[in-house]
Amino acid sequence: MTWYDRRAHLMRITVFCVAIGAFVLSGGCGKSGSSSDGKAPSIARLDIGELPVLGDPLPPLDEGRLEISPPRDWVVSPRSSRYIVRFQAAEGNPYPTVIVTAEDCQQFKNVDAGNVDAFAKFVASELASAGAKTTVKTGQIGQLVGVMYTRRARVKDALGGIVDRVFFDTVVAGRRYQFELRSPPETVGLAEPYFLAIVRGAKVSGVSELEETLASEEAAAKPDTKEAAARAPAEKPEKGTAAAQKEEKSAQQAKSAEPKREKPATPEKSIPGKTPEQTAAQETKPATPAKPEQPQPDVSQEKKGKSAEDLLKEVDKLLQ
């Protein structure tokens, strides 16, 4: 191989290496190895599969923030200051049972896909401080994003023994909600689907969301006063009733409160040739009442009567 051939071969190798390097730097086929697409990190679903059916929901709890339903055929335990609500599989058997508690949380306002890892570290540090050795895993159940972990405890009750405790923690609107399943180790696998069904069916709302919902419901239920007044004429109360007397009294008070209108002064009439004082004096002087006219005798009838008498006298004289 000549020197020229060696030089050409070396140039081909150099060009090929440069092309490979550019392909690697560009990420190859337009794909990027980083999460620069802006999508939120994926959260593992913890409620996969078919779960037991829930019963009727309870009235809103925790001052209206929490809506929750027990599994069908489960019973609701009596109220207690130690928890918000507690469900039992059977009334006479304390296990399995699900307990829900809540407290204010200063470290987190809401737990979502963006900060669930930080919340998991926070919970893990709490458990380590309490001397509990367990694994904290993140996940989503229903609409709630949080962490799940297990612990084992020895109970001091009539039965005595060891129970497994399964937890799901989350924070909504500054309130930390903890869902806990307690069951003996031999039945915890059968009770866990009921626990997941309870958490999946739970709905947690913040105080601001409740206020907005109530305000919108009141606005929808309250009719427009202007439209109602335009559509329906005002009904007057019947006479004699207390409402009618009250309305009449208020109308009289309003009428008496109105300022009295003064009559405009009548302009004085002036008589030509006289001063205004003389005119006013003449107008104020009472008029003299006119005397009634006496009937005048009918002169024509009287004259007519006398002439007839004279004629009779003359006739008498002629007859004599």
Short mmCIF file of C-alpha atoms in Angstrom, two decimals:
data_model
loop_
_atom_site.label_atom_id
_atom_site.label_comp_id
_atom_site.label_asym_id
_atom_site.label_seq_id
_atom_site.Cartn_x
_atom_site.Cartn_y
_atom_site.Cartn_z
CA MET A 1 0.00 0.00 0.00
CA THR A 2 1.45 3.30 -1.05
CA TRP A 3 1.65 6.37 1.13
CA TYR A 4 -1.15 7.99 -0.81
CA ASP A 5 -3.42 5.00 -0.22
CA ARG A 6 -2.63 5.04 3.49
CA ARG A 7 -3.46 8.75 3.71
CA ALA A 8 -6.83 8.26 1.93
CA HIS A 9 -7.72 5.37 4.19
CA LEU A 10 -6.89 7.42 7.30
CA MET A 11 -9.10 10.26 6.06
CA ARG A 12 -12.02 7.85 5.56
CA ILE A 13 -11.64 6.58 9.15
CA THR A 14 -11.54 10.15 10.47
CA VAL A 15 -14.72 11.17 8.63
CA PHE A 16 -16.53 8.05 9.86
CA CYS A 17 -15.54 8.76 13.50
CA VAL A 18 -16.73 12.36 13.21
CA ALA A 19 -20.11 11.20 11.82
CA ILE A 20 -20.56 8.71 14.67
CA GLY A 21 -19.75 11.38 17.24
CA ALA A 22 -22.26 13.81 15.76
CA PHE A 23 -24.96 11.11 15.75
CA VAL A 24 -24.35 10.32 19.42
CA LEU A 25 -24.35 13.98 20.46
CA SER A 26 -27.62 14.63 18.64
CA GLY A 27 -29.36 11.86 20.59
CA GLY A 28 -29.89 9.62 17.60
CA CYS A 29 -33.18 9.40 15.62
CA GLY A 30 -34.52 12.55 17.26
CA LYS A 31 -35.02 10.89 20.69
CA SER A 32 -33.90 12.62 23.85
CA GLY A 33 -32.67 10.81 26.92
CA SER A 34 -33.72 13.64 29.25
CA SER A 35 -37.20 14.46 30.57
CA SER A 36 -37.32 17.83 28.79
CA ASP A 37 -40.72 17.11 27.23
CA GLY A 38 -42.42 18.86 30.15
CA LYS A 39 -44.49 15.85 31.21
CA ALA A 40 -45.06 15.23 34.92
CA PRO A 41 -43.26 12.22 36.40
CA SER A 42 -45.36 9.08 36.35
CA ILE A 43 -46.78 7.75 39.62
CA ALA A 44 -47.34 4.08 40.26
CA ARG A 45 -50.96 3.03 40.74
CA LEU A 46 -51.51 1.11 43.97
CA ASP A 47 -55.17 0.25 43.38
CA ILE A 48 -54.81 -1.92 40.27
CA GLY A 49 -57.32 -4.70 39.84
CA GLU A 50 -60.87 -5.30 40.94
CA LEU A 51 -61.68 -4.08 44.45
CA PRO A 52 -64.63 -4.77 46.76
CA VAL A 53 -67.81 -2.71 46.37
CA LEU A 54 -68.41 0.15 48.80
CA GLY A 55 -71.64 0.93 50.62
CA ASP A 56 -73.52 4.20 51.01
CA PRO A 57 -71.37 7.28 51.74
CA LEU A 58 -71.37 8.79 55.22
CA PRO A 59 -72.22 12.45 55.86
CA PRO A 60 -69.21 14.74 55.23
CA LEU A 61 -66.58 14.45 57.97
CA ASP A 62 -63.73 16.64 59.22
CA GLU A 63 -65.83 19.82 58.97
CA GLY A 64 -67.07 18.85 55.53
CA ARG A 65 -63.65 18.14 54.01
CA LEU A 66 -63.80 14.34 53.83
CA GLU A 67 -66.33 12.17 52.00
CA ILE A 68 -65.88 8.47 52.60
CA SER A 69 -67.82 5.21 52.33
CA PRO A 70 -67.37 1.90 54.18
CA PRO A 71 -67.18 -1.42 52.36
CA ARG A 72 -70.52 -3.13 51.89
CA ASP A 73 -71.56 -5.20 54.93
CA TRP A 74 -68.93 -3.49 57.13
CA VAL A 75 -69.99 -1.61 60.26
CA VAL A 76 -69.13 1.91 61.43
CA SER A 77 -67.59 2.07 64.89
CA PRO A 78 -68.86 4.55 67.50
CA ARG A 79 -67.42 8.04 67.42
CA SER A 80 -64.18 8.77 69.22
CA SER A 81 -61.78 11.67 69.66
CA ARG A 82 -58.90 9.40 68.59
CA TYR A 83 -60.00 9.19 64.94
CA ILE A 84 -62.33 10.73 62.36
CA VAL A 85 -63.98 7.44 61.42
CA ARG A 86 -63.39 3.72 61.90
CA PHE A 87 -64.76 0.75 59.96
CA GLN A 88 -64.88 -2.87 61.14
CA ALA A 89 -65.54 -6.02 59.15
CA ALA A 90 -67.74 -7.39 61.96
CA GLU A 91 -69.25 -5.76 65.01
CA GLY A 92 -67.99 -8.36 67.46
CA ASN A 93 -64.49 -8.67 65.95
CA PRO A 94 -62.01 -5.74 66.20
CA TYR A 95 -59.95 -6.97 63.20
CA PRO A 96 -59.65 -6.26 60.38
CA THR A 97 -60.36 -2.56 60.88
CA VAL A 98 -59.62 0.65 58.99
CA ILE A 99 -58.97 3.88 60.90
CA VAL A 100 -58.79 7.39 59.40
CA THR A 101 -57.12 10.29 61.22
CA ALA A 102 -56.22 13.87 60.22
CA GLU A 103 -54.03 16.67 61.54
CA ASP A 104 -52.66 19.98 60.32
CA CYS A 105 -49.40 19.81 58.36
CA GLN A 106 -46.99 22.75 58.31
CA GLN A 107 -44.37 21.21 55.99
CA PHE A 108 -46.64 20.50 53.00
CA LYS A 109 -49.81 22.09 51.68
CA ASN A 110 -50.65 19.50 49.03
CA VAL A 111 -48.92 16.30 47.95
CA ASP A 112 -48.88 15.68 44.21
CA ALA A 113 -46.67 14.09 41.57
CA GLY A 114 -44.18 16.97 41.78
CA ASN A 115 -43.36 16.74 45.49
CA VAL A 116 -44.36 13.21 46.47
CA ASP A 117 -40.69 12.14 46.59
CA ALA A 118 -39.91 14.91 49.07
CA PHE A 119 -42.93 13.87 51.12
CA ALA A 120 -41.69 10.26 51.10
CA LYS A 121 -38.32 11.37 52.50
CA PHE A 122 -40.11 13.41 55.15
CA VAL A 123 -42.22 10.42 56.26
CA ALA A 124 -39.18 8.11 56.19
CA SER A 125 -37.30 10.47 58.49
CA GLU A 126 -40.26 10.48 60.90
CA LEU A 127 -40.33 6.68 60.97
CA ALA A 128 -36.56 6.47 61.47
CA SER A 129 -36.81 8.89 64.39
CA ALA A 130 -39.47 6.64 65.92
CA GLY A 131 -37.22 3.60 65.51
CA ALA A 132 -39.34 1.94 62.81
CA LYS A 133 -37.52 0.13 60.03
CA THR A 134 -39.71 0.04 56.93
CA THR A 135 -39.76 0.97 53.26
CA VAL A 136 -41.75 4.01 52.11
CA LYS A 137 -43.01 3.82 48.53
CA THR A 138 -44.86 6.49 46.56
CA GLY A 139 -48.05 5.84 44.66
CA GLN A 140 -51.56 6.94 43.78
CA ILE A 141 -54.85 5.50 44.99
CA GLY A 142 -57.94 6.96 43.36
CA GLN A 143 -57.49 10.73 43.26
CA LEU A 144 -55.00 10.81 46.16
CA VAL A 145 -51.21 10.86 45.72
CA GLY A 146 -49.16 9.84 48.74
CA VAL A 147 -46.93 7.24 50.32
CA MET A 148 -47.58 3.70 51.53
CA TYR A 149 -45.68 1.71 54.15
CA THR A 150 -46.24 -1.09 56.67
CA ARG A 151 -45.43 -1.64 60.30
CA ARG A 152 -45.95 -4.45 62.80
CA ALA A 153 -47.11 -3.96 66.37
CA ARG A 154 -47.99 -6.02 69.41
CA VAL A 155 -51.45 -5.20 70.68
CA LYS A 156 -52.55 -5.23 74.29
CA ASP A 157 -56.18 -6.26 74.07
CA ALA A 158 -58.29 -9.20 75.11
CA LEU A 159 -57.07 -11.27 72.19
CA GLY A 160 -53.41 -10.31 72.46
CA GLY A 161 -50.91 -10.93 69.70
CA ILE A 162 -49.35 -9.19 66.69
CA VAL A 163 -51.08 -7.16 63.99
CA ASP A 164 -49.84 -5.78 60.71
CA ARG A 165 -50.48 -2.08 60.10
CA VAL A 166 -50.71 -0.80 56.53
CA PHE A 167 -50.62 3.01 56.06
CA PHE A 168 -51.38 5.44 53.26
CA ASP A 169 -50.48 9.08 54.01
CA THR A 170 -51.26 12.19 51.96
CA VAL A 171 -51.73 15.95 52.45
CA VAL A 172 -54.62 17.99 51.02
CA ALA A 173 -55.08 21.72 51.71
CA GLY A 174 -52.70 21.66 54.67
CA ARG A 175 -54.36 18.63 56.31
CA ARG A 176 -52.44 15.35 56.61
CA TYR A 177 -54.76 12.36 56.25
CA GLN A 178 -53.63 8.93 57.38
CA PHE A 179 -55.53 5.78 56.38
CA GLU A 180 -54.55 2.74 58.45
CA LEU A 181 -55.44 -0.94 58.13
CA ARG A 182 -55.00 -3.19 61.17
CA SER A 183 -55.22 -6.92 60.68
CA PRO A 184 -53.54 -10.09 61.91
CA PRO A 185 -50.66 -11.22 59.65
CA GLU A 186 -52.55 -14.28 58.45
CA THR A 187 -55.53 -12.23 57.15
CA VAL A 188 -53.87 -8.97 56.08
CA GLY A 189 -53.75 -10.14 52.45
CA LEU A 190 -57.52 -10.64 52.43
CA ALA A 191 -58.22 -7.32 54.14
CA GLU A 192 -55.92 -5.15 52.02
CA PRO A 193 -58.28 -4.92 48.99
CA TYR A 194 -60.97 -3.51 51.28
CA PHE A 195 -58.45 -0.96 52.56
CA LEU A 196 -57.55 0.12 49.01
CA ALA A 197 -61.24 0.38 48.08
CA ILE A 198 -61.87 2.73 51.03
CA VAL A 199 -58.95 4.99 50.07
CA ARG A 200 -59.90 4.98 46.38
CA GLY A 201 -63.47 6.03 47.16
CA ALA A 202 -62.44 8.82 49.55
CA LYS A 203 -62.76 12.44 48.39
CA VAL A 204 -60.90 15.19 50.20
CA SER A 205 -61.60 18.89 49.59
CA GLY A 206 -60.02 22.05 50.91
CA VAL A 207 -61.90 24.77 52.79
CA SER A 208 -61.65 27.22 49.87
CA GLU A 209 -63.11 24.62 47.48
CA LEU A 210 -66.00 24.01 49.89
CA GLU A 211 -66.73 27.73 50.14
CA GLU A 212 -66.75 28.12 46.35
CA THR A 213 -69.05 25.10 46.00
CA LEU A 214 -71.47 26.40 48.62
CA ALA A 215 -71.49 29.87 47.10
CA SER A 216 -72.25 28.49 43.65
CA GLU A 217 -75.03 26.28 45.02
CA GLU A 218 -76.61 29.19 46.91
CA ALA A 219 -76.42 31.41 43.83
CA ALA A 220 -78.05 28.72 41.72
CA ALA A 221 -80.80 28.09 44.28
CA LYS A 222 -81.54 31.77 45.00
CA PRO A 223 -83.87 33.31 42.37
CA ASP A 224 -83.18 36.71 40.89
CA THR A 225 -85.22 39.22 42.89
CA LYS A 226 -85.59 41.60 39.94
CA GLU A 227 -86.86 38.89 37.62
CA ALA A 228 -89.20 37.53 40.29
CA ALA A 229 -90.62 40.99 40.90
CA ALA A 230 -91.14 41.52 37.17
CA ARG A 231 -92.79 38.14 36.64
CA ALA A 232 -95.04 37.88 39.70
CA PRO A 233 -97.04 40.93 40.91
CA ALA A 234 -96.74 41.80 44.55
CA GLU A 235 -99.47 40.25 46.65
CA LYS A 236 -101.15 42.53 49.13
CA PRO A 237 -102.01 41.10 52.52
CA GLU A 238 -105.65 40.62 53.35
CA LYS A 239 -107.44 43.24 55.40
CA GLY A 240 -107.66 42.58 59.11
CA THR A 241 -104.48 40.49 59.28
CA ALA A 242 -101.41 41.49 61.23
CA ALA A 243 -99.40 41.96 58.02
CA ALA A 244 -102.07 44.30 56.61
CA GLN A 245 -102.17 46.38 59.81
CA LYS A 246 -98.40 46.57 59.84
CA GLU A 247 -98.31 47.68 56.20
CA GLU A 248 -101.03 50.32 56.82
CA LYS A 249 -99.17 51.63 59.85
CA SER A 250 -95.91 51.92 57.93
CA ALA A 251 -97.75 53.74 55.10
CA GLN A 252 -99.22 56.25 57.59
CA GLN A 253 -95.80 56.83 59.12
CA ALA A 254 -94.29 57.41 55.70
CA LYS A 255 -97.13 59.81 54.83
CA SER A 256 -96.69 61.79 58.06
CA ALA A 257 -92.94 61.95 57.47
CA GLU A 258 -93.42 63.64 54.10
CA PRO A 259 -93.06 67.46 54.23
CA LYS A 260 -96.31 69.34 53.83
CA ARG A 261 -96.58 71.33 50.67
CA GLU A 262 -97.52 75.00 51.16
CA LYS A 263 -100.19 76.43 48.89
CA PRO A 264 -98.84 79.10 46.58
CA ALA A 265 -99.93 82.60 47.50
CA THR A 266 -102.66 84.00 45.27
CA PRO A 267 -101.47 87.15 43.60
CA GLU A 268 -103.31 90.25 44.74
CA LYS A 269 -105.62 91.85 42.19
CA SER A 270 -105.26 95.57 41.84
CA ILE A 271 -108.23 97.81 41.06
CA PRO A 272 -107.52 100.58 38.60
CA GLY A 273 -107.28 103.97 40.25
CA LYS A 274 -106.70 102.62 43.75
CA THR A 275 -103.61 101.76 45.75
CA PRO A 276 -102.86 98.13 46.66
CA GLU A 277 -103.75 98.91 50.32
CA GLN A 278 -107.21 100.23 49.35
CA THR A 279 -107.75 97.24 47.08
CA ALA A 280 -106.88 94.82 49.89
CA ALA A 281 -109.14 96.69 52.32
CA GLN A 282 -112.00 96.61 49.88
CA GLU A 283 -111.50 92.89 49.28
CA THR A 284 -111.36 92.14 52.99
CA LYS A 285 -114.54 94.18 53.71
CA PRO A 286 -117.53 91.83 53.92
CA ALA A 287 -120.15 92.40 51.31
CA THR A 288 -123.53 93.75 52.54
CA PRO A 289 -126.25 91.19 52.01
CA ALA A 290 -128.83 92.25 49.45
CA LYS A 291 -132.42 92.85 50.72
CA PRO A 292 -135.02 90.57 49.33
CA GLU A 293 -137.22 92.23 46.74
CA GLN A 294 -140.90 92.61 47.66
CA PRO A 295 -143.41 91.59 45.06
CA GLN A 296 -144.98 94.56 43.26
CA PRO A 297 -148.74 94.62 42.75
CA ASP A 298 -149.93 94.04 39.26
CA VAL A 299 -151.11 97.56 38.23
CA SER A 300 -152.51 96.42 34.99
CA GLN A 301 -154.84 93.93 36.72
CA GLU A 302 -155.94 96.55 39.26
CA LYS A 303 -156.81 99.04 36.55
CA LYS A 304 -158.59 96.36 34.66
CA GLY A 305 -160.66 95.49 37.80
CA LYS A 306 -161.72 99.12 38.45
CA SER A 307 -162.97 99.70 34.95
CA ALA A 308 -165.21 96.64 35.17
CA GLU A 309 -166.74 97.96 38.44
CA ASP A 310 -167.47 101.24 36.90
CA LEU A 311 -169.24 99.51 34.09
CA LEU A 312 -171.44 97.61 36.54
CA LYS A 313 -172.36 100.77 38.38
CA GLU A 314 -173.37 102.42 35.16
CA VAL A 315 -175.50 99.39 34.24
CA ASP A 316 -177.28 99.60 37.68
CA LYS A 317 -177.98 103.23 37.17
CA LEU A 318 -179.57 102.51 33.80
CA LEU A 319 -181.78 99.77 35.21
CA GLN A 320 -183.19 102.03 37.92
#
